[in-house]
Short mmCIF file of C-alpha atoms in Angstrom, two decimals:
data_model
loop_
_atom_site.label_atom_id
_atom_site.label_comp_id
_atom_site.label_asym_id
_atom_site.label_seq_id
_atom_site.Cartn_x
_atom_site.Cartn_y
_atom_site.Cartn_z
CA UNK A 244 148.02 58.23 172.81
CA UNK A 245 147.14 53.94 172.41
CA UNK A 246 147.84 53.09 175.77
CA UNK A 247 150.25 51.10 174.21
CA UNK A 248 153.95 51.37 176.23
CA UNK A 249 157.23 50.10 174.65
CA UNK A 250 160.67 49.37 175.40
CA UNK A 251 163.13 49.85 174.35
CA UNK A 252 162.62 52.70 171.74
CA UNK A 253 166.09 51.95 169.76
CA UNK A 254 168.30 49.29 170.17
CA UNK A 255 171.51 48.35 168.22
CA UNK A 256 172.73 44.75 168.33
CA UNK A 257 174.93 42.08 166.43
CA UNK A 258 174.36 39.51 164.30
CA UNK A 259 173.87 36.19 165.89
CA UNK A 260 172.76 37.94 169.31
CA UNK A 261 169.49 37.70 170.89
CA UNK A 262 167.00 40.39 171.97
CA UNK A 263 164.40 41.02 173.80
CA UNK A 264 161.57 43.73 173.47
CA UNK A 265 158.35 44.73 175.75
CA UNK A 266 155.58 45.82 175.64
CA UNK A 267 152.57 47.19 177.88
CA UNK A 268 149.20 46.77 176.44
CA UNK A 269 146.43 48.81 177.38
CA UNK A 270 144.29 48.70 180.36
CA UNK A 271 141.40 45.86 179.77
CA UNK A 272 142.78 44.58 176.22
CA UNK A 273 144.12 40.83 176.75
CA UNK A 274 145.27 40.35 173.38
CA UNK A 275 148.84 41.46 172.40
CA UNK A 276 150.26 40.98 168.85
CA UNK A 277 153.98 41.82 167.28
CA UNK A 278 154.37 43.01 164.03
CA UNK A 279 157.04 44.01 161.94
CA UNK A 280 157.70 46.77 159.89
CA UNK A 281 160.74 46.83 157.35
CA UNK A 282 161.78 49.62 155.93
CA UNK A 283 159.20 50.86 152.95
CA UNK A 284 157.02 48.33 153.96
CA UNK A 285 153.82 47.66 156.07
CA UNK A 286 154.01 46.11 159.07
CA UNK A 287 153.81 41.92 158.99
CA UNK A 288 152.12 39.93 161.64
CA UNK A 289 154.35 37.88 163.74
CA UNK A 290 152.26 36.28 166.52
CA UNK A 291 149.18 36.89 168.80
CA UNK A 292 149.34 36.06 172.60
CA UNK A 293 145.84 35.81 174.69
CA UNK A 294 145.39 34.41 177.76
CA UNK A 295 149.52 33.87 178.07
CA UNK A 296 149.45 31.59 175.07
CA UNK A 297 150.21 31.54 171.06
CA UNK A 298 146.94 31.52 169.83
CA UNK A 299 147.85 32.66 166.17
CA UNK A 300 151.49 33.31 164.18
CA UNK A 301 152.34 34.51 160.92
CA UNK A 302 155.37 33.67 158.58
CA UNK A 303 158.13 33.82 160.97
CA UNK A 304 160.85 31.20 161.81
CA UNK A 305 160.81 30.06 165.15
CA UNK A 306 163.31 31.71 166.51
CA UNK A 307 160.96 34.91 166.99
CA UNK A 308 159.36 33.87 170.26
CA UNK A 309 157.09 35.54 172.91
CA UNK A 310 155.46 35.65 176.34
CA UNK A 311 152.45 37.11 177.69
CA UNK A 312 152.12 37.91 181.46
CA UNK A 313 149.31 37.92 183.36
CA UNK A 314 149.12 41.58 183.20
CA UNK A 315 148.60 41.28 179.94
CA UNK A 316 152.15 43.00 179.30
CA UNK A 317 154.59 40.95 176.70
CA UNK A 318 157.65 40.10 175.23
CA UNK A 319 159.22 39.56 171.69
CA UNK A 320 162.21 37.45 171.88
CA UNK A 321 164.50 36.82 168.53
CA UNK A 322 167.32 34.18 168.82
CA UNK A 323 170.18 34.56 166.84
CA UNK A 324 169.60 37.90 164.86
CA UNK A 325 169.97 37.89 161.25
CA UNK A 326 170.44 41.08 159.59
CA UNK A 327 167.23 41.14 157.52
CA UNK A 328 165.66 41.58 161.22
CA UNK A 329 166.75 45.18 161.58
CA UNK A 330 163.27 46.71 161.16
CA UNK A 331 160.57 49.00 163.74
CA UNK A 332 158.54 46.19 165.98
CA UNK A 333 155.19 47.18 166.81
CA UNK A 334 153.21 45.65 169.65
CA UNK A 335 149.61 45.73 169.21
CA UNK A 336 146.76 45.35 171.76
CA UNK A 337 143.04 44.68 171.58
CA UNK A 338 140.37 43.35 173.57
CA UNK A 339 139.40 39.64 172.93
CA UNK A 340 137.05 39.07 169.84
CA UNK A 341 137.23 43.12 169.05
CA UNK A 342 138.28 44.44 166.37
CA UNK A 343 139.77 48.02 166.31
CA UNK A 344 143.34 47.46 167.28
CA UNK A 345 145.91 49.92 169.10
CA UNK A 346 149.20 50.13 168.35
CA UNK A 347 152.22 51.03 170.60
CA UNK A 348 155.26 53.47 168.85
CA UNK A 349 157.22 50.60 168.26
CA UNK A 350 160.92 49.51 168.96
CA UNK A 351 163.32 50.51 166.20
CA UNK A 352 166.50 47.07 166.02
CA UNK A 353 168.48 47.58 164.07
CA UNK A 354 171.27 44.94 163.40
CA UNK A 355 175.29 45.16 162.68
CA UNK B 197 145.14 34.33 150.95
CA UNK B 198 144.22 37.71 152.26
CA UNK B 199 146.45 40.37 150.85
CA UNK B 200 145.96 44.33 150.59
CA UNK B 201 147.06 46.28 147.47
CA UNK B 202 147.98 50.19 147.75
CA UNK B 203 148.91 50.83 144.24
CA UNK B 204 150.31 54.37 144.72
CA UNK B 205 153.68 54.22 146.46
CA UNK B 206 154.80 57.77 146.64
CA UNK B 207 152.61 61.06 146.15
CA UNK B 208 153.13 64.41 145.96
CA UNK B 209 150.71 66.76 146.60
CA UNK B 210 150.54 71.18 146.86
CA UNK B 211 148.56 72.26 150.16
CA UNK B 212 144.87 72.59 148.91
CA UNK B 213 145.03 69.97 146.31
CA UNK B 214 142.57 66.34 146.44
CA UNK B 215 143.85 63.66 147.44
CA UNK B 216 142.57 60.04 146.73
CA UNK B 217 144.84 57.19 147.72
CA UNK B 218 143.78 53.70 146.37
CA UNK B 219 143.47 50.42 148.27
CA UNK B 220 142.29 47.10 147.22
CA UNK B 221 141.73 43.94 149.37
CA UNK B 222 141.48 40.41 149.04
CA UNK B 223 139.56 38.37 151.93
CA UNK B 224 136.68 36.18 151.42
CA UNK B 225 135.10 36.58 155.03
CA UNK B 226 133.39 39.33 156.37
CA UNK B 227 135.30 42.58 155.69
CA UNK B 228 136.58 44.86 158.25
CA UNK B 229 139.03 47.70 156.90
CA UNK B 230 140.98 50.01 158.72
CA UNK B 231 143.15 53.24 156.90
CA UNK B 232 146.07 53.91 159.35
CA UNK B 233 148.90 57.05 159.23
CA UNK B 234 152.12 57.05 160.65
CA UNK B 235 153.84 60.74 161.19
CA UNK B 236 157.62 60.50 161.09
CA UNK B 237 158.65 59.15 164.11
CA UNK B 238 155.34 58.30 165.19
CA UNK B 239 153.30 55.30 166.11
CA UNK B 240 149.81 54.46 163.61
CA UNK B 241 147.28 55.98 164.24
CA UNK B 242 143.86 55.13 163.46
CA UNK B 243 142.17 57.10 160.86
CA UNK B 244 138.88 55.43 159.81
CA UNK B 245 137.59 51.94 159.60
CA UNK B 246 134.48 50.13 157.97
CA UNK B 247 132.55 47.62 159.82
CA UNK B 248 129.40 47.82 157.98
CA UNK B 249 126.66 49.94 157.25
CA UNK B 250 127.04 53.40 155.18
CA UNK B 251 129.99 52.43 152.99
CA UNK B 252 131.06 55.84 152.97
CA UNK B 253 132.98 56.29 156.86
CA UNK B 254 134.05 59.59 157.74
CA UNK B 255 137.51 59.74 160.36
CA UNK B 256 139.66 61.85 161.66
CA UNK B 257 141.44 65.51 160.48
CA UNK B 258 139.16 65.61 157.47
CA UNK B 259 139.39 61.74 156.04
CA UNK B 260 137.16 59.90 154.47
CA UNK B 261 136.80 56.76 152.72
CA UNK B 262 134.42 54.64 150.55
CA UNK B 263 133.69 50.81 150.60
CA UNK B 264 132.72 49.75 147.20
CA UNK B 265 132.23 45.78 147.16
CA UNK B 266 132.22 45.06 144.00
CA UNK B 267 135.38 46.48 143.26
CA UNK B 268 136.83 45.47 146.23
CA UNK B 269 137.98 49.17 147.16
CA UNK B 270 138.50 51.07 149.95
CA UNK B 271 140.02 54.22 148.60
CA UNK B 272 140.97 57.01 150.86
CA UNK B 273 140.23 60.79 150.08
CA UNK B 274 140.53 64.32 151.75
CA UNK B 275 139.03 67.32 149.88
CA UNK B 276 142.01 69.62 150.86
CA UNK B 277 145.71 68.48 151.96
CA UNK B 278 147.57 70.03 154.07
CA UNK B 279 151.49 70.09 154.94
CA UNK B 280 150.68 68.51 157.95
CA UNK B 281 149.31 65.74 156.34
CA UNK B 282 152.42 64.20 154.95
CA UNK B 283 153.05 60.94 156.50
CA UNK B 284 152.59 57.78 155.15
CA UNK B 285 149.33 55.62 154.74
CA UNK B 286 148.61 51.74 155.04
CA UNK B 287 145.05 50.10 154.41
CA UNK B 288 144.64 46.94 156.02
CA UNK B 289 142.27 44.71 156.33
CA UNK B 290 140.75 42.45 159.80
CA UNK B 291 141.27 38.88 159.38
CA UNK B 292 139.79 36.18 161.61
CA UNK B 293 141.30 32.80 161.71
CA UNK B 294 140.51 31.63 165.30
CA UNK B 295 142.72 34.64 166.09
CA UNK B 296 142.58 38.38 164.50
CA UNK B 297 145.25 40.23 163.11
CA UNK B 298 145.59 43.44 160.29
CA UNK B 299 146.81 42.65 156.74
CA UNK B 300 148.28 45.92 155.47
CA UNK B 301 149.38 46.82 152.28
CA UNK B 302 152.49 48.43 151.50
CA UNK B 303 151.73 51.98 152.37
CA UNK B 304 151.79 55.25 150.62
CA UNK B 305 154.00 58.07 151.44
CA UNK B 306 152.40 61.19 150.82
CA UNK B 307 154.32 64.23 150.34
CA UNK B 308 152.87 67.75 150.60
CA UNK B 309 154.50 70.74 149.75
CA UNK B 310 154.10 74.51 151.43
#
């Protein structure tokens, strides 16, 4: 057990919708990062929130967004879903400047 | 560019048998790495990381791993497998660019039979 909460655990949705994932970070880490995880591979950074702001992104097209809360807790948006975006998203949290990071089960999309 | 390279993509193993999974890394800061399992239909989980110090890190259920610089390894090994071990295995590595994140490689399924 991370600490690390998500939600929704699956999800099915269409292409060209949007969706929206959260996540729970565990108590006292105020860092929260998204990765993804296709199938057969390892999971890809997508962005790194502290302090409610961006403070880091990987390769990913704009349209995967995100908010942190002042809870620490966090979203993953993704406008207009594309098909390759069916994969498991994992949130990740960690306390600032640490580095051992916890990961949540993820949130399995899959897109039609 | 930081990348991680785990060279074996599928293993099979009998219960009892050695394992030894390979990972190399490429990062030119300092190096933090981090093996990681995922049961089916479970979240990772750490199983050992190097900081610094002894390169050889002991973790969890048996795991161990060695750091060897100069052949920028950090190959994962367990004396005796068991069923209960099959999952699948990423190596990553800690990168710091004003922000930190994990650089994993592609992962190795390991498969062991009764």
């Amino acid at each position: 057990e991370t600490g690390v909460t998500q939600s929704p655990t699956h999800l099915i949705k269409t292409r060209g919708q949007q969706v929206t994932l959260r996540c729970s970070s565990q108590s006292g880490h105020n860092t929260v990062s998204w990765y993804q995880q296709a199938l057969g591979q390892g999971p890809q950074f997508i962005f790194q929130y502290y302090r409610e702001e961006e403070n880091g992104r990987g390769n990913f097209p704009p349209r995967f967004s995100g908010l942190q809360f002042p809870n620490y807790s966090s979203e993953l948006n993704v406008n207009a879903l594309e098909l390759d975006d069916s994969a498991l998203y994992l949130c990740a949290s960690s306390p600032q400047g640490g580095n051992t990071i916890y990961f949540g089960e993820g949130s399995w999309l899959t897109v039609v | 560019a930081q990348s991680v390279s785990q060279h074996n993509h599928h293993v099979i193993l009998s219960e009892a048998a050695s394992l030894e999974l390979g990972c190399n890394y490429s990062y030119g800061g300092t190096v933090n790495l981090f093996w990681y399992v995922q049961y089916p239909g479970q979240h990772l989980q750490l199983l050992l990381k190097y900081f610094s110090g002894d390169p050889l890190v002991k973790g969890i259920k048996g795991f161990e791993a060695e750091f060897i610089k100069s052949k920028f390894s950090f190959n994962l090994r367990k004396p005796s497998v068991q069923w209960s071990d099959t999952a699948e295995y990423f190596c990553a590595v800690f990168v710091w660019e004003g922000f930190q994140k994990l650089v994993f490689g592609t992962g190795t399924r390991l498969l062991v039979s009764p």
